[in-house]
Amino acid sequence: MLNKLKFNDTIGVISPAGYEKNNSIDYNLNQLKKLGFKIKEGKHLRKINNYFAGTDKERASDFMNMFKDPEVAAIMCYRGGYGSIRMMPYVNWDVIKNNPKIFCGFSDITLLLNYINKVSNIPTFHTPMVNSNLQDFVTQTFFLNLLTKKYTSINLKNFKNIKTFNSRNITGKICGGNLSMICSALGTPYDIDTNNKILLLEDINEPAYKIDRMLTQLLMSKKLDKCCGFILGHFTPYDINTLNLIKNILLPLNKPIILGFPSGHTYPNVSLPLGSNILIDFSQNIISIEPIFK
């Protein structure tokens, strides 16, 4: 099991994907410090190489070095964008397996979150990133509670706009994240395993027909059939056509569905532990999470 994060611990900050302008980096790192943590920057965090934060090998080295560094208690991605999959072939995955740590991110970081869990069997954390709005009260509360405490449940009644379908209680590990990234990895070594898992999906700036195409791709590749249930997060901007097509594709599978869970590219962005066993109790409207930390 992992060690939980403590206030005044050091968080290593890396960017496995896109670059950020330096004038934004200082501000956002300071916001993270204000939450009560020390910060250690990846060597190439501020580097710009085309639309990446350094070369593929440089980003991979930052990633591995943070896992090897005994000073670093948790690793948080600065931002998403695009590029994580390009650095993954250069990672020595034994380094990650032998140095288990809290690893946080979402969006383009989706493949890393799921693959780390696959090779190490430790949970990863679908959370806001350093350039997210960590001052949003609900977002900040769930982020800190998940990583620094042993909270064990999420009450769905606390969130408006959540709808449920095929409501029978289920237990399984959470996998998934960004729909576009999941589809982009089909047929690669980083393809996610959905067998008997609860699949989390979210996305941004994708019109209804593209969501349709990607869900149909997952359906025809048997990824959706293998799931035991679904948690559908933010699909932004809001589009009733998107929500209707999601229901049209998923409802006939007769698997339990939570629609409108506040996770993804808008706020609040509620943190979830991927690779951790959860129970979705529809009778109580509660997601119960198994203990993650020592």
CSV table of C-alpha atoms in Angstrom, one decimal:
chain,number,residue,atom,x,y,z
A,1,MET,CA,0.0,0.0,0.0
A,2,LEU,CA,1.0,3.6,-0.5
A,3,ASN,CA,2.0,6.2,2.1
A,4,LYS,CA,-0.5,9.0,2.3
A,5,LEU,CA,0.5,12.5,1.7
A,6,LYS,CA,1.3,14.7,4.7
A,7,PHE,CA,1.3,18.5,4.9
A,8,ASN,CA,4.8,19.9,4.4
A,9,ASP,CA,5.7,16.8,2.3
A,10,THR,CA,7.5,17.4,-1.1
A,11,ILE,CA,5.4,17.1,-4.3
A,12,GLY,CA,7.4,16.6,-7.4
A,13,VAL,CA,6.0,18.5,-10.4
A,14,ILE,CA,6.6,17.3,-14.0
A,15,SER,CA,5.0,17.8,-17.4
A,16,PRO,CA,5.0,14.5,-19.3
A,17,ALA,CA,3.1,16.2,-22.2
A,18,GLY,CA,2.7,19.8,-23.2
A,19,TYR,CA,4.8,22.8,-22.2
A,20,GLU,CA,3.7,25.9,-20.2
A,21,LYS,CA,4.9,29.5,-20.4
A,22,ASN,CA,7.2,30.4,-17.5
A,23,ASN,CA,5.1,33.3,-16.3
A,24,SER,CA,2.2,30.9,-15.5
A,25,ILE,CA,4.4,28.2,-13.9
A,26,ASP,CA,5.5,30.3,-11.0
A,27,TYR,CA,2.0,31.4,-10.2
A,28,ASN,CA,0.6,27.9,-10.3
A,29,LEU,CA,3.4,26.4,-8.2
A,30,ASN,CA,2.8,29.0,-5.6
A,31,GLN,CA,-0.9,28.1,-5.4
A,32,LEU,CA,0.2,24.5,-4.7
A,33,LYS,CA,2.6,25.7,-2.0
A,34,LYS,CA,-0.2,27.6,-0.3
A,35,LEU,CA,-2.0,24.3,0.2
A,36,GLY,CA,0.9,23.4,2.6
A,37,PHE,CA,3.4,21.5,0.5
A,38,LYS,CA,7.0,21.8,-0.6
A,39,ILE,CA,7.7,21.7,-4.4
A,40,LYS,CA,10.4,20.1,-6.4
A,41,GLU,CA,10.5,20.9,-10.1
A,42,GLY,CA,11.3,18.3,-12.8
A,43,LYS,CA,14.6,19.2,-14.6
A,44,HIS,CA,12.7,19.9,-17.9
A,45,LEU,CA,9.5,21.3,-16.5
A,46,ARG,CA,10.2,24.7,-18.1
A,47,LYS,CA,11.6,23.5,-21.3
A,48,ILE,CA,9.9,24.0,-24.7
A,49,ASN,CA,10.4,21.6,-27.5
A,50,ASN,CA,7.8,22.2,-30.2
A,51,TYR,CA,4.5,21.6,-28.3
A,52,PHE,CA,6.2,19.4,-25.6
A,53,ALA,CA,7.9,20.2,-22.3
A,54,GLY,CA,11.2,18.8,-23.6
A,55,THR,CA,12.0,15.8,-25.8
A,56,ASP,CA,10.4,12.5,-25.3
A,57,LYS,CA,13.5,11.1,-23.5
A,58,GLU,CA,13.8,14.2,-21.3
A,59,ARG,CA,10.2,14.0,-20.2
A,60,ALA,CA,10.6,10.3,-19.5
A,61,SER,CA,13.7,11.0,-17.4
A,62,ASP,CA,11.8,13.6,-15.3
A,63,PHE,CA,9.1,11.0,-14.8
A,64,MET,CA,11.4,8.3,-13.6
A,65,ASN,CA,13.6,10.6,-11.5
A,66,MET,CA,10.7,11.7,-9.4
A,67,PHE,CA,9.8,8.1,-8.6
A,68,LYS,CA,13.5,7.4,-7.7
A,69,ASP,CA,13.9,10.6,-5.6
A,70,PRO,CA,13.5,9.7,-1.8
A,71,GLU,CA,12.7,13.3,-1.1
A,72,VAL,CA,9.6,13.3,-3.2
A,73,ALA,CA,6.4,12.0,-1.5
A,74,ALA,CA,4.0,12.4,-4.4
A,75,ILE,CA,4.2,13.3,-8.1
A,76,MET,CA,1.8,15.7,-9.7
A,77,CYS,CA,1.6,16.6,-13.4
A,78,TYR,CA,1.7,20.2,-14.2
A,79,ARG,CA,-0.7,20.0,-17.2
A,80,GLY,CA,-1.9,17.7,-20.0
A,81,GLY,CA,-2.2,18.7,-23.6
A,82,TYR,CA,-0.5,16.0,-25.7
A,83,GLY,CA,2.6,13.9,-25.5
A,84,SER,CA,2.5,11.4,-22.6
A,85,ILE,CA,2.3,8.4,-24.9
A,86,ARG,CA,5.3,9.5,-26.9
A,87,MET,CA,7.6,9.3,-23.8
A,88,MET,CA,6.2,6.0,-22.5
A,89,PRO,CA,8.5,3.7,-24.6
A,90,TYR,CA,11.5,5.4,-22.9
A,91,VAL,CA,10.4,4.6,-19.4
A,92,ASN,CA,11.9,1.8,-17.3
A,93,TRP,CA,8.7,0.6,-15.7
A,94,ASP,CA,10.7,-1.4,-13.1
A,95,VAL,CA,11.7,2.0,-11.6
A,96,ILE,CA,8.0,2.9,-11.1
A,97,LYS,CA,7.1,-0.6,-9.8
A,98,ASN,CA,9.9,-0.6,-7.3
A,99,ASN,CA,9.3,3.0,-6.0
A,100,PRO,CA,5.5,3.2,-5.5
A,101,LYS,CA,4.3,6.7,-5.0
A,102,ILE,CA,1.2,8.8,-5.3
A,103,PHE,CA,0.9,9.9,-9.0
A,104,CYS,CA,-1.7,12.5,-10.0
A,105,GLY,CA,-3.1,13.9,-13.2
A,106,PHE,CA,-5.9,13.6,-15.8
A,107,SER,CA,-6.7,14.3,-19.4
A,108,ASP,CA,-3.6,13.4,-21.5
A,109,ILE,CA,-2.2,11.7,-18.4
A,110,THR,CA,-4.9,9.1,-18.6
A,111,LEU,CA,-2.7,6.4,-20.2
A,112,LEU,CA,0.0,6.9,-17.6
A,113,LEU,CA,-2.5,6.6,-14.8
A,114,ASN,CA,-3.8,3.3,-16.1
A,115,TYR,CA,-0.5,1.8,-17.2
A,116,ILE,CA,1.2,2.5,-13.9
A,117,ASN,CA,-1.6,0.6,-12.2
A,118,LYS,CA,-1.2,-2.2,-14.7
A,119,VAL,CA,2.5,-2.7,-14.2
A,120,SER,CA,2.7,-2.0,-10.4
A,121,ASN,CA,-0.7,-2.9,-9.1
A,122,ILE,CA,-0.8,0.4,-7.1
A,123,PRO,CA,-3.6,3.0,-7.3
A,124,THR,CA,-3.1,6.2,-9.2
A,125,PHE,CA,-5.1,9.4,-8.8
A,126,HIS,CA,-7.4,11.0,-11.4
A,127,THR,CA,-7.1,14.5,-9.9
A,128,PRO,CA,-6.7,18.1,-10.9
A,129,MET,CA,-3.2,19.2,-12.1
A,130,VAL,CA,-1.0,22.0,-11.1
A,131,ASN,CA,-2.5,24.4,-13.7
A,132,SER,CA,-6.0,23.5,-12.6
A,133,ASN,CA,-8.1,25.8,-10.3
A,134,LEU,CA,-7.2,24.3,-7.0
A,135,GLN,CA,-8.9,27.2,-5.3
A,136,ASP,CA,-12.3,25.8,-6.3
A,137,PHE,CA,-13.6,24.7,-2.9
A,138,VAL,CA,-15.1,21.3,-3.8
A,139,THR,CA,-12.2,20.4,-6.1
A,140,GLN,CA,-9.7,21.3,-3.4
A,141,THR,CA,-11.6,19.5,-0.6
A,142,PHE,CA,-11.8,16.2,-2.5
A,143,PHE,CA,-8.2,16.5,-3.7
A,144,LEU,CA,-6.8,17.0,-0.2
A,145,ASN,CA,-9.2,14.5,1.5
A,146,LEU,CA,-8.3,11.8,-1.0
A,147,LEU,CA,-4.5,12.2,-0.6
A,148,THR,CA,-4.0,13.3,3.0
A,149,LYS,CA,-6.8,11.4,4.8
A,150,LYS,CA,-8.5,8.1,4.7
A,151,TYR,CA,-11.9,9.1,3.5
A,152,THR,CA,-13.9,6.2,2.4
A,153,SER,CA,-17.0,7.4,0.6
A,154,ILE,CA,-18.5,10.0,-1.8
A,155,ASN,CA,-22.1,10.9,-1.3
A,156,LEU,CA,-23.7,11.4,-4.7
A,157,LYS,CA,-26.6,13.3,-3.1
A,158,ASN,CA,-24.2,16.2,-2.6
A,159,PHE,CA,-24.0,16.8,-6.3
A,160,LYS,CA,-26.7,18.1,-8.5
A,161,ASN,CA,-27.4,16.9,-12.1
A,162,ILE,CA,-26.3,13.3,-11.3
A,163,LYS,CA,-28.5,10.7,-12.9
A,164,THR,CA,-28.3,6.9,-12.5
A,165,PHE,CA,-29.5,4.1,-14.8
A,166,ASN,CA,-29.6,0.3,-14.5
A,167,SER,CA,-29.2,0.9,-10.8
A,168,ARG,CA,-27.9,-2.2,-9.1
A,169,ASN,CA,-25.0,-2.3,-6.7
A,170,ILE,CA,-21.6,-3.2,-8.1
A,171,THR,CA,-18.1,-3.6,-7.0
A,172,GLY,CA,-15.0,-3.3,-9.1
A,173,LYS,CA,-11.8,-1.4,-9.7
A,174,ILE,CA,-12.0,2.0,-11.4
A,175,CYS,CA,-10.1,2.5,-14.7
A,176,GLY,CA,-10.3,5.0,-17.5
A,177,GLY,CA,-10.3,8.8,-17.7
A,178,ASN,CA,-10.2,10.8,-21.0
A,179,LEU,CA,-12.2,9.2,-23.7
A,180,SER,CA,-10.0,10.5,-26.6
A,181,MET,CA,-6.8,9.2,-25.0
A,182,ILE,CA,-8.3,5.8,-24.3
A,183,CYS,CA,-9.4,5.4,-27.9
A,184,SER,CA,-6.0,6.6,-29.1
A,185,ALA,CA,-4.2,3.8,-27.3
A,186,LEU,CA,-6.4,0.9,-28.7
A,187,GLY,CA,-4.1,-1.7,-30.3
A,188,THR,CA,-0.9,-0.3,-28.6
A,189,PRO,CA,1.0,-1.7,-25.6
A,190,TYR,CA,-0.8,1.0,-23.5
A,191,ASP,CA,-4.3,-0.1,-24.3
A,192,ILE,CA,-6.3,-0.1,-21.0
A,193,ASP,CA,-7.8,-3.3,-19.5
A,194,THR,CA,-11.6,-2.9,-18.8
A,195,ASN,CA,-12.3,-6.4,-17.7
A,196,ASN,CA,-14.7,-6.5,-14.8
A,197,LYS,CA,-13.9,-2.8,-14.1
A,198,ILE,CA,-15.9,0.4,-13.6
A,199,LEU,CA,-15.0,2.6,-16.5
A,200,LEU,CA,-14.6,6.4,-15.9
A,201,LEU,CA,-15.0,8.6,-19.0
A,202,GLU,CA,-14.8,12.3,-19.6
A,203,ASP,CA,-13.8,14.7,-22.4
A,204,ILE,CA,-13.7,18.3,-23.6
A,205,ASN,CA,-14.4,20.1,-26.8
A,206,GLU,CA,-15.5,17.1,-28.7
A,207,PRO,CA,-18.8,17.4,-30.7
A,208,ALA,CA,-21.5,14.8,-30.4
A,209,TYR,CA,-20.5,12.9,-33.6
A,210,LYS,CA,-16.9,12.5,-32.4
A,211,ILE,CA,-18.1,11.2,-29.0
A,212,ASP,CA,-20.4,8.8,-30.9
A,213,ARG,CA,-17.5,7.6,-33.0
A,214,MET,CA,-15.2,7.0,-30.0
A,215,LEU,CA,-17.9,5.2,-28.0
A,216,THR,CA,-18.7,3.1,-31.0
A,217,GLN,CA,-15.1,2.2,-31.4
A,218,LEU,CA,-14.9,1.1,-27.7
A,219,LEU,CA,-18.2,-0.8,-28.2
A,220,MET,CA,-16.9,-2.7,-31.3
A,221,SER,CA,-13.6,-3.4,-29.7
A,222,LYS,CA,-15.5,-5.1,-26.8
A,223,LYS,CA,-14.1,-2.7,-24.2
A,224,LEU,CA,-17.6,-1.7,-23.1
A,225,ASP,CA,-18.9,-5.2,-22.9
A,226,LYS,CA,-16.2,-6.2,-20.4
A,227,CYS,CA,-17.0,-3.4,-18.0
A,228,CYS,CA,-19.2,-4.0,-14.9
A,229,GLY,CA,-20.4,-0.4,-14.9
A,230,PHE,CA,-19.7,3.2,-15.9
A,231,ILE,CA,-19.0,6.6,-14.3
A,232,LEU,CA,-19.6,9.4,-16.9
A,233,GLY,CA,-17.9,12.7,-15.9
A,234,HIS,CA,-17.9,16.1,-17.5
A,235,PHE,CA,-18.4,16.3,-21.3
A,236,THR,CA,-17.8,20.0,-21.8
A,237,PRO,CA,-19.2,22.2,-23.1
A,238,TYR,CA,-22.6,20.9,-22.2
A,239,ASP,CA,-24.5,19.4,-25.2
A,240,ILE,CA,-27.8,17.6,-24.7
A,241,ASN,CA,-27.1,15.7,-28.0
A,242,THR,CA,-23.9,14.3,-26.5
A,243,LEU,CA,-25.7,13.1,-23.3
A,244,ASN,CA,-28.4,11.5,-25.3
A,245,LEU,CA,-26.1,9.6,-27.5
A,246,ILE,CA,-24.1,8.4,-24.5
A,247,LYS,CA,-27.3,7.0,-23.0
A,248,ASN,CA,-28.3,5.5,-26.4
A,249,ILE,CA,-25.0,3.6,-26.7
A,250,LEU,CA,-24.5,2.6,-23.0
A,251,LEU,CA,-28.0,1.9,-21.7
A,252,PRO,CA,-28.6,-1.2,-23.9
A,253,LEU,CA,-25.5,-2.9,-22.3
A,254,ASN,CA,-27.6,-3.2,-19.1
A,255,LYS,CA,-24.8,-2.1,-16.9
A,256,PRO,CA,-25.1,0.4,-14.0
A,257,ILE,CA,-24.3,4.0,-15.0
A,258,ILE,CA,-23.7,7.2,-13.1
A,259,LEU,CA,-24.1,10.1,-15.5
A,260,GLY,CA,-23.0,13.6,-14.7
A,261,PHE,CA,-20.4,12.8,-12.0
A,262,PRO,CA,-18.3,15.9,-11.4
A,263,SER,CA,-14.9,14.8,-12.8
A,264,GLY,CA,-13.0,16.2,-15.8
A,265,HIS,CA,-12.4,19.4,-17.6
A,266,THR,CA,-14.6,21.8,-15.6
A,267,TYR,CA,-15.4,22.4,-11.9
A,268,PRO,CA,-15.8,20.9,-9.5
A,269,ASN,CA,-13.3,18.2,-10.5
A,270,VAL,CA,-13.6,15.5,-7.9
A,271,SER,CA,-10.6,13.2,-7.5
A,272,LEU,CA,-10.9,9.4,-7.8
A,273,PRO,CA,-8.4,6.6,-7.2
A,274,LEU,CA,-7.9,4.5,-10.4
A,275,GLY,CA,-7.0,0.9,-9.7
A,276,SER,CA,-8.7,1.0,-6.4
A,277,ASN,CA,-11.7,-1.2,-5.5
A,278,ILE,CA,-15.0,0.7,-5.0
A,279,LEU,CA,-18.6,-0.2,-4.2
A,280,ILE,CA,-21.3,1.8,-5.9
A,281,ASP,CA,-24.3,1.5,-3.6
A,282,PHE,CA,-27.2,2.9,-5.6
A,283,SER,CA,-29.7,2.3,-2.8
A,284,GLN,CA,-27.7,4.7,-0.6
A,285,ASN,CA,-26.3,6.9,-3.4
A,286,ILE,CA,-22.8,6.3,-2.1
A,287,ILE,CA,-19.4,5.4,-3.7
A,288,SER,CA,-17.4,3.5,-1.1
A,289,ILE,CA,-13.6,3.3,-1.6
A,290,GLU,CA,-11.4,0.6,-0.2
A,291,PRO,CA,-8.5,1.7,2.0
A,292,ILE,CA,-5.6,3.0,-0.2
A,293,PHE,CA,-3.0,4.1,2.3
A,294,LYS,CA,-1.1,2.4,5.1
